[in-house]
DNA sequence: GTCTATACGGCGATAGAC
DNA sequence: GTCTATCGCCGTATAGAC
């Protein structure tokens, strides 16, 4: 009724919440947690200073809310892809490559993946992941349940691997992934335009090969860390 | 004369410069560029606010100076290791693994590598590399001449590789490397203590295998990016 | 329940006094 | 140069409008 005659009406509760999250996401991804004020977020979102506090509580809780919003979407998609991959292989073992594809593909098959919001989110995750302040706490908080499932699948695919080798390999995957999807433009500079940071399709194809080969090499039964260097 | 009778004397010019750089390095690595004020740096270094400005100019120039100080040391070592590696292989081709070792080994053979200063620097480089604000500009500014040499060596080791494949693989190496040396503690959490972020030796050994295999896979002549996914 | 206006104590920035 | 007065912005809390 009311909604039917809305035209240039004031934004709804959800509109405002979303705009605060969007503004916070953009600003945190550019300036880091300590480089952003609640007032700057409110100004950018076009709302009162106190509104972010009302909806999300303290600054730190808003930071969490920004991360959670898209992490939930992404984790659900990845989990579905992983389960499909395991089901397809059953009762045999899945291949490492199939698992890596299930982990990476959702990052670029999100329909709105080229919108600013997702791009900002990817940059924010890269910031969080690489920060000694946030990395240990927040990556664990938002991604551990999902990653534990992927590690389990990798144990299945690599039955002779030692756990520590799988964890180290995952660490390298994580670094390559978050840097690449942050789309910093660095690659464009280095390659003098030959590669484009925002070519997520090319990033995905290359990363699948690189990471799969890396896991297979590091997790070979004979690939120990010998006493020497 | 004066210097001879110094005991608990005021720190020298170089002492102060160094302390400003150390303080800036620590604070920038924790809070990002926008999260740090010149006053916070001065306070942490125990010097007057105006002194940072006197020695280094504007805030941005101080940021550059922090990065440059250790980048120069690291780049010189890497270049020496690369040249030794090429010489050893001449007139044949160097192996991919030997080149990767020359690129990574200097990161942990720095004698003072476990001091706070280097640890902060590694975290700072991870921040810069992953930042859409800084990544494109500063990584190019401080590391391009060196990396061009390594890319040349990799072209030699992988004569059939396409340039774009080498650049993508380098991007993944760069992400894995900067995240790992940032030592965020994330890996310790995920592996429940099985792996330790500050075990640089284990990081190095695993990374060499992972990255070498990744380059070899991605740069195989037949490893195209086919039209489909 | 949703939101605005405003206030508070704290700290950083600037500039004039010494 | 160093000190300090003052101003403005910080995160957060709260009272009250709607």
Short mmCIF file of C-alpha atoms (C1' of nucleotides) in Angstrom, two decimals:
data_model
loop_
_atom_site.label_atom_id
_atom_site.label_comp_id
_atom_site.label_asym_id
_atom_site.label_seq_id
_atom_site.Cartn_x
_atom_site.Cartn_y
_atom_site.Cartn_z
CA UNK A 1 0.00 0.00 0.00
CA UNK A 2 2.49 2.56 1.18
CA UNK A 3 5.15 0.91 -0.89
CA UNK A 4 2.96 1.10 -3.97
CA UNK A 5 2.87 4.87 -3.96
CA UNK A 6 6.55 5.30 -3.08
CA UNK A 7 8.41 7.38 -5.58
CA UNK A 8 11.16 9.64 -4.31
CA UNK A 9 10.46 8.46 -0.78
CA UNK A 10 12.89 8.36 2.12
CA UNK A 11 14.98 5.21 2.14
CA UNK A 12 13.71 2.31 4.24
CA UNK A 13 15.41 0.76 7.22
CA UNK A 14 17.05 -1.88 5.06
CA UNK A 15 18.15 0.67 2.49
CA UNK A 16 19.96 2.60 5.16
CA UNK A 17 21.56 -0.45 6.71
CA UNK A 18 22.79 -1.50 3.29
CA UNK A 19 24.15 1.93 2.49
CA UNK A 20 26.06 2.03 5.75
CA UNK A 21 27.56 -1.39 5.02
CA UNK A 22 28.44 -0.38 1.47
CA UNK A 23 30.09 2.86 2.58
CA UNK A 24 31.99 1.12 5.38
CA UNK A 25 33.14 -1.63 3.01
CA UNK A 26 34.47 0.87 0.49
CA UNK A 27 36.24 3.02 3.08
CA UNK A 28 37.71 0.18 5.16
CA UNK A 29 39.06 -1.46 2.01
CA UNK A 30 40.84 1.73 0.96
CA UNK A 31 42.05 3.12 4.28
CA UNK A 32 42.14 0.20 6.72
CA UNK A 33 40.32 -0.06 10.02
CA UNK A 34 42.23 2.68 11.82
CA UNK A 35 42.14 5.00 8.82
CA UNK A 36 38.35 5.30 8.77
CA UNK A 37 36.07 7.22 11.14
CA UNK A 38 32.43 6.47 11.81
CA UNK A 39 31.72 10.02 10.79
CA UNK A 40 33.31 9.48 7.39
CA UNK A 41 31.18 6.37 6.92
CA UNK A 42 28.01 8.21 7.90
CA UNK A 43 28.83 11.12 5.62
CA UNK A 44 29.52 8.78 2.69
CA UNK A 45 26.29 6.87 3.33
CA UNK A 46 24.26 10.05 3.75
CA UNK A 47 22.98 9.19 7.20
CA UNK A 48 23.32 10.56 10.72
CA UNK A 49 26.50 9.78 12.71
CA UNK A 50 24.59 7.86 15.35
CA UNK A 51 22.79 5.54 12.97
CA UNK A 52 25.68 3.17 12.38
CA UNK A 53 25.98 2.87 16.12
CA UNK A 54 22.28 2.15 16.47
CA UNK A 55 22.25 -0.60 13.85
CA UNK A 56 25.62 -2.23 14.41
CA UNK A 57 26.95 -1.16 17.80
CA UNK A 58 30.58 -0.20 18.11
CA UNK A 59 32.98 0.39 15.25
CA UNK A 60 34.51 -3.06 15.57
CA UNK A 61 31.08 -4.71 15.32
CA UNK A 62 30.37 -2.77 12.13
CA UNK A 63 33.66 -4.05 10.72
CA UNK A 64 32.56 -7.61 11.52
CA UNK A 65 29.14 -7.01 9.94
CA UNK A 66 30.75 -5.81 6.72
CA UNK A 67 32.85 -8.95 6.48
CA UNK A 68 30.04 -11.29 7.47
CA UNK A 69 27.56 -10.04 4.88
CA UNK A 70 29.39 -11.38 1.85
CA UNK A 71 31.33 -14.14 3.61
CA UNK A 72 28.04 -15.90 4.28
CA UNK A 73 27.08 -15.75 0.61
CA UNK A 74 30.47 -16.92 -0.56
CA UNK A 75 30.85 -19.70 1.99
CA UNK A 76 27.45 -21.17 1.13
CA UNK A 77 28.33 -21.30 -2.55
CA UNK A 78 31.69 -22.85 -1.91
CA UNK A 79 30.26 -25.47 0.37
CA UNK A 80 27.65 -26.42 -2.22
CA UNK A 81 30.32 -26.71 -4.91
CA UNK A 82 32.52 -28.82 -2.64
CA UNK A 83 29.71 -31.20 -1.81
CA UNK A 84 28.81 -31.58 -5.47
CA UNK A 85 32.45 -32.33 -6.23
CA UNK A 86 32.69 -34.97 -3.50
CA UNK A 87 29.40 -36.55 -4.56
CA UNK A 88 30.52 -36.74 -8.16
CA UNK A 89 33.69 -38.55 -7.20
CA UNK A 90 32.05 -40.95 -4.70
CA UNK A 91 32.74 -43.62 -3.86
CA UNK A 92 36.21 -42.81 -5.27
CA UNK A 93 38.53 -39.99 -4.29
CA UNK A 94 38.08 -36.47 -5.66
CA UNK A 95 40.97 -34.97 -7.58
CA UNK A 96 42.96 -32.10 -6.10
CA UNK A 97 42.07 -30.00 -9.11
CA UNK A 98 38.33 -30.54 -8.64
CA UNK A 99 38.59 -29.44 -5.01
CA UNK A 100 40.59 -26.34 -5.90
CA UNK A 101 38.05 -25.47 -8.57
CA UNK A 102 35.23 -25.78 -6.04
CA UNK A 103 37.12 -23.43 -3.74
CA UNK A 104 37.92 -20.80 -6.38
CA UNK A 105 35.11 -20.88 -8.92
CA UNK A 106 32.45 -19.25 -6.71
CA UNK A 107 34.66 -16.16 -6.48
CA UNK A 108 33.94 -15.34 -10.12
CA UNK A 109 30.55 -16.94 -10.73
CA UNK A 110 28.82 -14.57 -8.31
CA UNK A 111 26.50 -12.79 -10.75
CA UNK A 112 27.33 -9.31 -9.52
CA UNK A 113 31.04 -10.02 -9.27
CA UNK A 114 32.10 -7.00 -11.29
CA UNK A 115 30.16 -4.53 -9.16
CA UNK A 116 32.05 -2.22 -6.84
CA UNK A 117 30.72 -3.96 -3.75
CA UNK A 118 32.33 -7.30 -4.40
CA UNK A 119 35.54 -5.72 -5.63
CA UNK A 120 35.76 -3.69 -2.42
CA UNK A 121 35.02 -6.80 -0.37
CA UNK A 122 37.81 -8.77 -2.05
CA UNK A 123 40.24 -5.94 -1.35
CA UNK A 124 39.06 -5.84 2.26
CA UNK A 125 39.62 -9.57 2.71
CA UNK A 126 43.13 -9.17 1.32
CA UNK A 127 43.76 -6.43 3.87
CA UNK A 128 42.40 -8.50 6.74
CA UNK A 129 44.19 -11.67 5.72
CA UNK A 130 47.57 -9.94 5.52
CA UNK A 131 47.20 -7.91 8.70
CA UNK A 132 48.97 -9.17 11.84
CA UNK A 133 46.25 -7.30 13.73
CA UNK A 134 43.28 -9.01 12.09
CA UNK A 135 44.49 -12.02 10.14
CA UNK A 136 44.64 -14.54 12.94
CA UNK A 137 41.35 -13.57 14.53
CA UNK A 138 39.04 -12.60 11.71
CA UNK A 139 39.98 -15.10 9.02
CA UNK A 140 39.46 -17.81 11.61
CA UNK A 141 36.13 -16.32 12.67
CA UNK A 142 34.66 -16.05 9.20
CA UNK A 143 36.25 -18.85 7.21
CA UNK A 144 37.42 -21.66 9.45
CA UNK A 145 34.35 -23.92 9.32
CA UNK A 146 34.41 -23.82 5.53
CA UNK A 147 38.16 -24.27 5.25
CA UNK A 148 38.15 -27.22 7.62
CA UNK A 149 35.81 -28.93 5.16
CA UNK A 150 38.14 -28.21 2.27
CA UNK A 151 41.15 -29.45 4.22
CA UNK A 152 39.22 -32.66 4.91
CA UNK A 153 38.54 -33.07 1.21
CA UNK A 154 42.21 -32.49 0.42
CA UNK A 155 43.19 -35.16 2.94
CA UNK A 156 40.94 -37.48 0.99
CA UNK A 157 42.50 -36.51 -2.33
CA UNK A 158 46.05 -36.75 -0.94
CA UNK A 159 45.92 -39.73 1.42
CA UNK A 160 49.70 -39.90 1.90
CA UNK A 161 50.12 -36.22 2.70
CA UNK A 162 51.16 -35.00 6.12
CA UNK A 163 48.77 -32.51 7.68
CA UNK A 164 51.41 -29.86 8.09
CA UNK A 165 52.22 -29.99 4.38
CA UNK A 166 48.55 -29.47 3.53
CA UNK A 167 48.33 -26.49 5.89
CA UNK A 168 51.43 -24.84 4.45
CA UNK A 169 50.12 -25.35 0.94
CA UNK A 170 46.79 -23.88 1.96
CA UNK A 171 48.61 -20.84 3.30
CA UNK A 172 50.19 -20.24 -0.12
CA UNK A 173 46.85 -20.69 -1.84
CA UNK A 174 45.34 -18.16 0.55
CA UNK A 175 48.02 -15.57 -0.15
CA UNK A 176 47.86 -15.99 -3.92
CA UNK A 177 44.07 -15.86 -3.87
CA UNK A 178 43.54 -12.79 -1.74
CA UNK A 179 46.25 -10.76 -3.47
CA UNK A 180 44.94 -11.64 -6.91
CA UNK A 181 41.30 -10.87 -6.19
CA UNK A 182 42.24 -7.59 -4.50
CA UNK A 183 42.94 -6.40 -8.06
CA UNK A 184 45.56 -3.87 -7.05
CA UNK A 185 46.76 -3.12 -10.56
CA UNK A 186 50.24 -4.30 -9.66
CA UNK A 187 50.21 -7.07 -12.26
CA UNK A 188 49.25 -4.64 -15.00
CA UNK A 189 52.24 -2.45 -14.14
CA UNK A 190 54.71 -5.33 -13.96
CA UNK A 191 53.56 -6.94 -17.20
CA UNK A 192 53.23 -3.56 -18.94
CA UNK A 193 49.61 -4.24 -19.78
CA UNK A 194 50.04 -7.82 -20.97
CA UNK A 195 48.00 -9.13 -18.01
CA UNK A 196 45.01 -7.34 -16.51
CA UNK A 197 44.23 -7.47 -12.80
CA UNK A 198 40.50 -7.42 -13.45
CA UNK A 199 40.57 -10.38 -15.82
CA UNK A 200 39.20 -12.74 -13.17
CA UNK A 201 38.66 -15.51 -15.71
CA UNK A 202 42.35 -15.61 -16.62
CA UNK A 203 43.27 -15.33 -12.93
CA UNK A 204 41.07 -18.33 -12.14
CA UNK A 205 42.42 -20.55 -14.91
CA UNK A 206 46.04 -19.82 -14.09
CA UNK A 207 45.50 -20.14 -10.35
CA UNK A 208 43.86 -23.55 -10.63
CA UNK A 209 46.89 -24.94 -12.44
CA UNK A 210 49.43 -23.24 -10.21
CA UNK A 211 47.81 -24.22 -6.93
CA UNK A 212 46.96 -27.78 -7.95
CA UNK A 213 50.54 -28.44 -8.99
CA UNK A 214 51.78 -26.82 -5.80
CA UNK A 215 49.63 -29.02 -3.56
CA UNK A 216 50.62 -32.15 -5.44
CA UNK A 217 54.32 -31.35 -5.14
CA UNK A 218 54.35 -30.30 -1.48
CA UNK A 219 52.13 -33.19 -0.39
CA UNK A 220 54.10 -35.95 -2.09
CA UNK A 221 54.98 -38.52 0.52
CA UNK A 222 58.70 -38.13 -0.23
CA UNK A 223 58.68 -34.34 -0.18
CA UNK A 224 59.89 -33.92 3.35
CA UNK A 225 61.51 -30.95 4.98
CA UNK A 226 64.90 -32.57 5.42
CA UNK A 227 67.08 -31.51 8.33
CA UNK A 228 69.30 -29.31 6.16
CA UNK A 229 68.11 -26.24 4.30
CA UNK B 1 86.08 15.36 21.94
CA UNK B 2 82.40 15.73 22.65
CA UNK B 3 81.69 12.22 21.50
CA UNK B 4 84.43 10.80 23.70
CA UNK B 5 82.78 11.91 26.92
CA UNK B 6 79.27 10.85 25.90
CA UNK B 7 77.67 8.46 28.36
CA UNK B 8 73.96 8.89 28.87
CA UNK B 9 74.05 11.58 26.27
CA UNK B 10 71.35 12.68 23.90
CA UNK B 11 71.09 10.38 20.88
CA UNK B 12 72.99 11.39 17.77
CA UNK B 13 71.48 12.56 14.53
CA UNK B 14 71.67 9.06 13.04
CA UNK B 15 70.21 7.50 16.18
CA UNK B 16 67.22 9.75 15.89
CA UNK B 17 66.75 9.12 12.18
CA UNK B 18 66.89 5.39 12.80
CA UNK B 19 64.46 5.58 15.68
CA UNK B 20 61.99 7.55 13.60
CA UNK B 21 62.23 4.97 10.83
CA UNK B 22 61.81 2.10 13.30
CA UNK B 23 58.79 3.70 14.94
CA UNK B 24 57.19 4.55 11.60
CA UNK B 25 57.80 1.02 10.33
CA UNK B 26 56.14 -0.53 13.38
CA UNK B 27 53.14 1.79 13.34
CA UNK B 28 52.53 1.75 9.58
CA UNK B 29 52.68 -2.05 9.58
CA UNK B 30 50.03 -2.27 12.33
CA UNK B 31 47.68 0.57 11.43
CA UNK B 32 48.22 1.29 7.74
CA UNK B 33 49.21 4.60 6.20
CA UNK B 34 46.01 6.45 7.04
CA UNK B 35 45.84 5.03 10.54
CA UNK B 36 49.09 6.62 11.70
CA UNK B 37 49.83 10.25 12.56
CA UNK B 38 53.23 11.89 12.49
CA UNK B 39 52.67 12.71 16.13
CA UNK B 40 52.20 9.07 17.03
CA UNK B 41 55.45 8.27 15.26
CA UNK B 42 57.30 11.06 17.04
CA UNK B 43 55.94 10.01 20.41
CA UNK B 44 56.87 6.39 19.84
CA UNK B 45 60.37 7.40 18.72
CA UNK B 46 60.81 9.79 21.64
CA UNK B 47 61.55 12.81 19.47
CA UNK B 48 59.90 16.12 18.75
CA UNK B 49 57.03 16.20 16.25
CA UNK B 50 58.89 18.48 13.90
CA UNK B 51 61.93 16.21 13.59
CA UNK B 52 60.37 13.65 11.27
CA UNK B 53 59.40 16.45 8.98
CA UNK B 54 62.92 17.89 9.11
CA UNK B 55 64.62 14.61 8.20
CA UNK B 56 62.18 13.12 5.72
CA UNK B 57 59.79 15.81 4.51
CA UNK B 58 56.11 15.01 4.21
CA UNK B 59 54.40 11.93 5.62
CA UNK B 60 54.36 10.20 2.27
CA UNK B 61 58.13 10.67 1.87
CA UNK B 62 58.70 9.12 5.28
CA UNK B 63 56.61 6.14 4.20
CA UNK B 64 58.83 5.76 1.13
CA UNK B 65 61.96 6.05 3.25
CA UNK B 66 60.77 3.27 5.54
CA UNK B 67 60.21 0.96 2.60
CA UNK B 68 63.41 1.91 0.83
CA UNK B 69 65.70 1.29 3.80
CA UNK B 70 65.28 -2.49 3.87
CA UNK B 71 64.26 -2.95 0.22
CA UNK B 72 67.74 -1.82 -0.81
CA UNK B 73 69.37 -4.39 1.45
CA UNK B 74 67.08 -7.19 0.34
CA UNK B 75 67.27 -6.40 -3.37
CA UNK B 76 71.06 -6.36 -3.33
CA UNK B 77 71.17 -9.79 -1.71
CA UNK B 78 68.64 -11.24 -4.09
CA UNK B 79 70.45 -9.88 -7.10
CA UNK B 80 73.73 -11.37 -5.91
CA UNK B 81 72.07 -14.74 -5.34
CA UNK B 82 70.45 -14.64 -8.77
CA UNK B 83 73.70 -13.83 -10.51
CA UNK B 84 75.47 -16.63 -8.68
CA UNK B 85 72.70 -18.99 -9.73
CA UNK B 86 72.93 -17.96 -13.39
CA UNK B 87 76.71 -18.19 -13.37
CA UNK B 88 76.62 -21.64 -11.87
CA UNK B 89 74.28 -22.86 -14.59
CA UNK B 90 76.13 -21.18 -17.48
CA UNK B 91 76.36 -21.89 -20.29
CA UNK B 92 73.30 -24.07 -19.67
CA UNK B 93 69.87 -23.01 -18.43
CA UNK B 94 69.22 -22.47 -14.72
CA UNK B 95 66.50 -24.58 -13.14
CA UNK B 96 63.24 -22.97 -12.04
CA UNK B 97 63.90 -24.19 -8.52
CA UNK B 98 67.33 -22.57 -8.36
CA UNK B 99 65.84 -19.23 -9.43
CA UNK B 100 63.03 -19.47 -6.88
CA UNK B 101 65.56 -20.29 -4.17
CA UNK B 102 67.61 -17.23 -5.12
CA UNK B 103 64.46 -15.13 -4.85
CA UNK B 104 63.31 -16.49 -1.49
CA UNK B 105 66.42 -17.50 0.44
CA UNK B 106 67.64 -13.95 1.21
CA UNK B 107 64.39 -13.36 3.10
CA UNK B 108 65.53 -15.70 5.85
CA UNK B 109 69.32 -15.52 5.66
CA UNK B 110 69.34 -11.89 6.75
CA UNK B 111 71.24 -12.24 10.03
CA UNK B 112 68.82 -10.10 12.03
CA UNK B 113 65.75 -11.68 10.44
CA UNK B 114 64.05 -12.49 13.73
CA UNK B 115 64.32 -8.97 15.09
CA UNK B 116 61.19 -6.85 15.31
CA UNK B 117 62.39 -4.52 12.58
CA UNK B 118 62.44 -7.07 9.79
CA UNK B 119 59.23 -8.67 10.99
CA UNK B 120 57.50 -5.29 10.89
CA UNK B 121 58.95 -4.62 7.46
CA UNK B 122 57.63 -7.91 6.07
CA UNK B 123 54.18 -7.12 7.45
CA UNK B 124 54.38 -3.66 5.91
CA UNK B 125 55.29 -5.06 2.49
CA UNK B 126 52.31 -7.43 2.73
CA UNK B 127 50.08 -4.43 3.48
CA UNK B 128 51.47 -2.41 0.59
CA UNK B 129 51.36 -5.29 -1.87
CA UNK B 130 47.71 -6.05 -1.13
CA UNK B 131 46.50 -2.47 -1.07
CA UNK B 132 44.72 -1.13 -4.15
CA UNK B 133 45.96 2.28 -3.00
CA UNK B 134 49.65 1.40 -2.86
CA UNK B 135 50.21 -1.94 -4.56
CA UNK B 136 50.43 -0.73 -8.13
CA UNK B 137 52.63 2.26 -7.41
CA UNK B 138 54.95 1.28 -4.59
CA UNK B 139 55.71 -2.34 -5.44
CA UNK B 140 56.67 -1.12 -8.91
CA UNK B 141 58.78 1.68 -7.47
CA UNK B 142 60.77 -0.48 -5.08
CA UNK B 143 60.94 -3.90 -6.68
CA UNK B 144 60.50 -3.70 -10.43
CA UNK B 145 64.16 -3.54 -11.52
CA UNK B 146 64.90 -6.62 -9.44
CA UNK B 147 61.82 -8.54 -10.52
CA UNK B 148 62.47 -7.82 -14.18
CA UNK B 149 65.77 -9.62 -13.75
CA UNK B 150 64.08 -12.61 -12.16
CA UNK B 151 61.46 -12.71 -14.90
CA UNK B 152 64.29 -12.72 -17.45
CA UNK B 153 65.89 -15.65 -15.66
CA UNK B 154 62.57 -17.51 -15.60
CA UNK B 155 62.18 -16.95 -19.35
CA UNK B 156 65.57 -18.61 -19.72
CA UNK B 157 64.55 -21.54 -17.52
CA UNK B 158 61.17 -21.92 -19.26
CA UNK B 159 61.94 -21.19 -22.90
CA UNK B 160 58.55 -22.37 -24.16
CA UNK B 161 56.51 -20.33 -21.68
CA UNK B 162 54.31 -17.45 -22.72
CA UNK B 163 55.11 -14.18 -20.99
CA UNK B 164 51.60 -13.80 -19.63
CA UNK B 165 51.80 -17.20 -17.96
CA UNK B 166 55.04 -16.22 -16.25
CA UNK B 167 53.50 -12.97 -15.01
CA UNK B 168 50.43 -14.69 -13.61
CA UNK B 169 52.59 -17.25 -11.87
CA UNK B 170 54.74 -14.48 -10.45
CA UNK B 171 51.60 -12.85 -9.08
CA UNK B 172 50.75 -16.03 -7.16
CA UNK B 173 54.28 -16.29 -5.86
CA UNK B 174 54.09 -12.69 -4.71
CA UNK B 175 50.83 -13.24 -2.82
CA UNK B 176 51.99 -16.43 -1.14
CA UNK B 177 55.31 -14.84 -0.20
CA UNK B 178 54.07 -11.59 1.29
CA UNK B 179 51.26 -13.24 3.26
CA UNK B 180 53.56 -15.91 4.66
CA UNK B 181 56.32 -13.55 5.74
CA UNK B 182 53.80 -11.18 7.32
CA UNK B 183 53.51 -13.88 10.01
CA UNK B 184 49.95 -13.03 10.95
CA UNK B 185 49.39 -16.06 13.14
CA UNK B 186 46.56 -17.20 10.89
CA UNK B 187 48.28 -20.46 10.01
CA UNK B 188 48.80 -21.31 13.69
CA UNK B 189 45.08 -20.89 14.31
CA UNK B 190 43.99 -22.92 11.31
CA UNK B 191 46.39 -25.78 11.97
CA UNK B 192 45.72 -25.65 15.71
CA UNK B 193 49.40 -25.19 16.45
CA UNK B 194 50.72 -27.82 14.05
CA UNK B 195 52.37 -25.14 11.88
CA UNK B 196 53.96 -21.99 13.23
CA UNK B 197 53.86 -18.70 11.34
CA UNK B 198 57.29 -17.72 12.60
CA UNK B 199 58.95 -20.92 11.41
CA UNK B 200 60.51 -19.21 8.41
CA UNK B 201 62.67 -22.21 7.61
CA UNK B 202 59.63 -24.47 7.15
CA UNK B 203 57.87 -21.71 5.22
CA UNK B 204 60.84 -21.43 2.87
CA UNK B 205 61.17 -25.16 2.20
CA UNK B 206 57.48 -25.61 1.53
CA UNK B 207 57.23 -22.48 -0.58
CA UNK B 208 60.10 -23.47 -2.85
CA UNK B 209 58.35 -26.73 -3.73
CA UNK B 210 54.91 -25.21 -4.11
CA UNK B 211 56.01 -22.30 -6.26
CA UNK B 212 58.40 -24.28 -8.43
CA UNK B 213 55.72 -26.83 -9.26
CA UNK B 214 53.23 -24.01 -9.89
CA UNK B 215 55.52 -22.26 -12.38
CA UNK B 216 56.32 -25.49 -14.18
CA UNK B 217 52.64 -26.39 -14.54
CA UNK B 218 51.36 -22.98 -15.60
CA UNK B 219 54.22 -22.41 -18.02
CA UNK B 220 53.96 -25.73 -19.83
CA UNK B 221 53.61 -25.03 -23.54
CA UNK B 222 50.31 -26.92 -23.67
CA UNK B 223 48.82 -25.30 -20.59
CA UNK B 224 46.74 -22.73 -22.42
CA UNK B 225 43.78 -20.76 -21.19
CA UNK B 226 41.25 -22.41 -23.46
CA UNK B 227 38.23 -20.40 -24.50
CA UNK B 228 35.90 -22.22 -22.14
CA UNK B 229 36.29 -22.32 -18.39
"C1'" DG C 1 11.35 0.34 16.72
"C1'" DT C 2 13.76 3.77 13.98
"C1'" DC C 3 16.16 7.69 13.72
"C1'" DT C 4 18.04 12.66 14.77
"C1'" DA C 5 20.17 15.98 17.62
"C1'" DT C 6 23.33 16.75 20.71
"C1'" DA C 7 26.69 16.09 24.42
"C1'" DC C 8 30.94 14.29 26.56
"C1'" DG C 9 35.70 13.28 27.48
"C1'" DG C 10 39.90 12.49 24.77
"C1'" DC C 11 43.32 13.35 21.56
"C1'" DG C 12 45.59 15.54 17.40
"C1'" DA C 13 46.54 19.77 14.93
"C1'" DT C 14 47.78 24.60 14.66
"C1'" DA C 15 49.66 28.74 15.97
"C1'" DG C 16 50.94 32.37 19.04
"C1'" DA C 17 53.72 33.12 23.58
"C1'" DC C 18 57.84 32.55 25.75
"C1'" DG D 1 62.97 25.40 19.90
"C1'" DT D 2 59.63 24.39 23.49
"C1'" DC D 3 55.33 25.13 25.76
"C1'" DT D 4 50.62 25.75 25.85
"C1'" DA D 5 45.94 27.54 24.60
"C1'" DT D 6 42.53 26.58 21.69
"C1'" DC D 7 39.92 24.42 18.24
"C1'" DG D 8 37.98 20.65 15.85
"C1'" DC D 9 37.22 15.88 15.09
"C1'" DC D 10 37.22 11.29 17.34
"C1'" DG D 11 34.15 7.16 19.24
"C1'" DT D 12 30.37 6.59 21.94
"C1'" DA D 13 26.16 7.52 24.82
"C1'" DT D 14 21.66 9.28 25.47
"C1'" DA D 15 17.30 11.95 25.27
"C1'" DG D 16 13.63 12.59 22.75
"C1'" DA D 17 11.08 13.13 17.98
"C1'" DC D 18 8.33 10.36 15.07
#
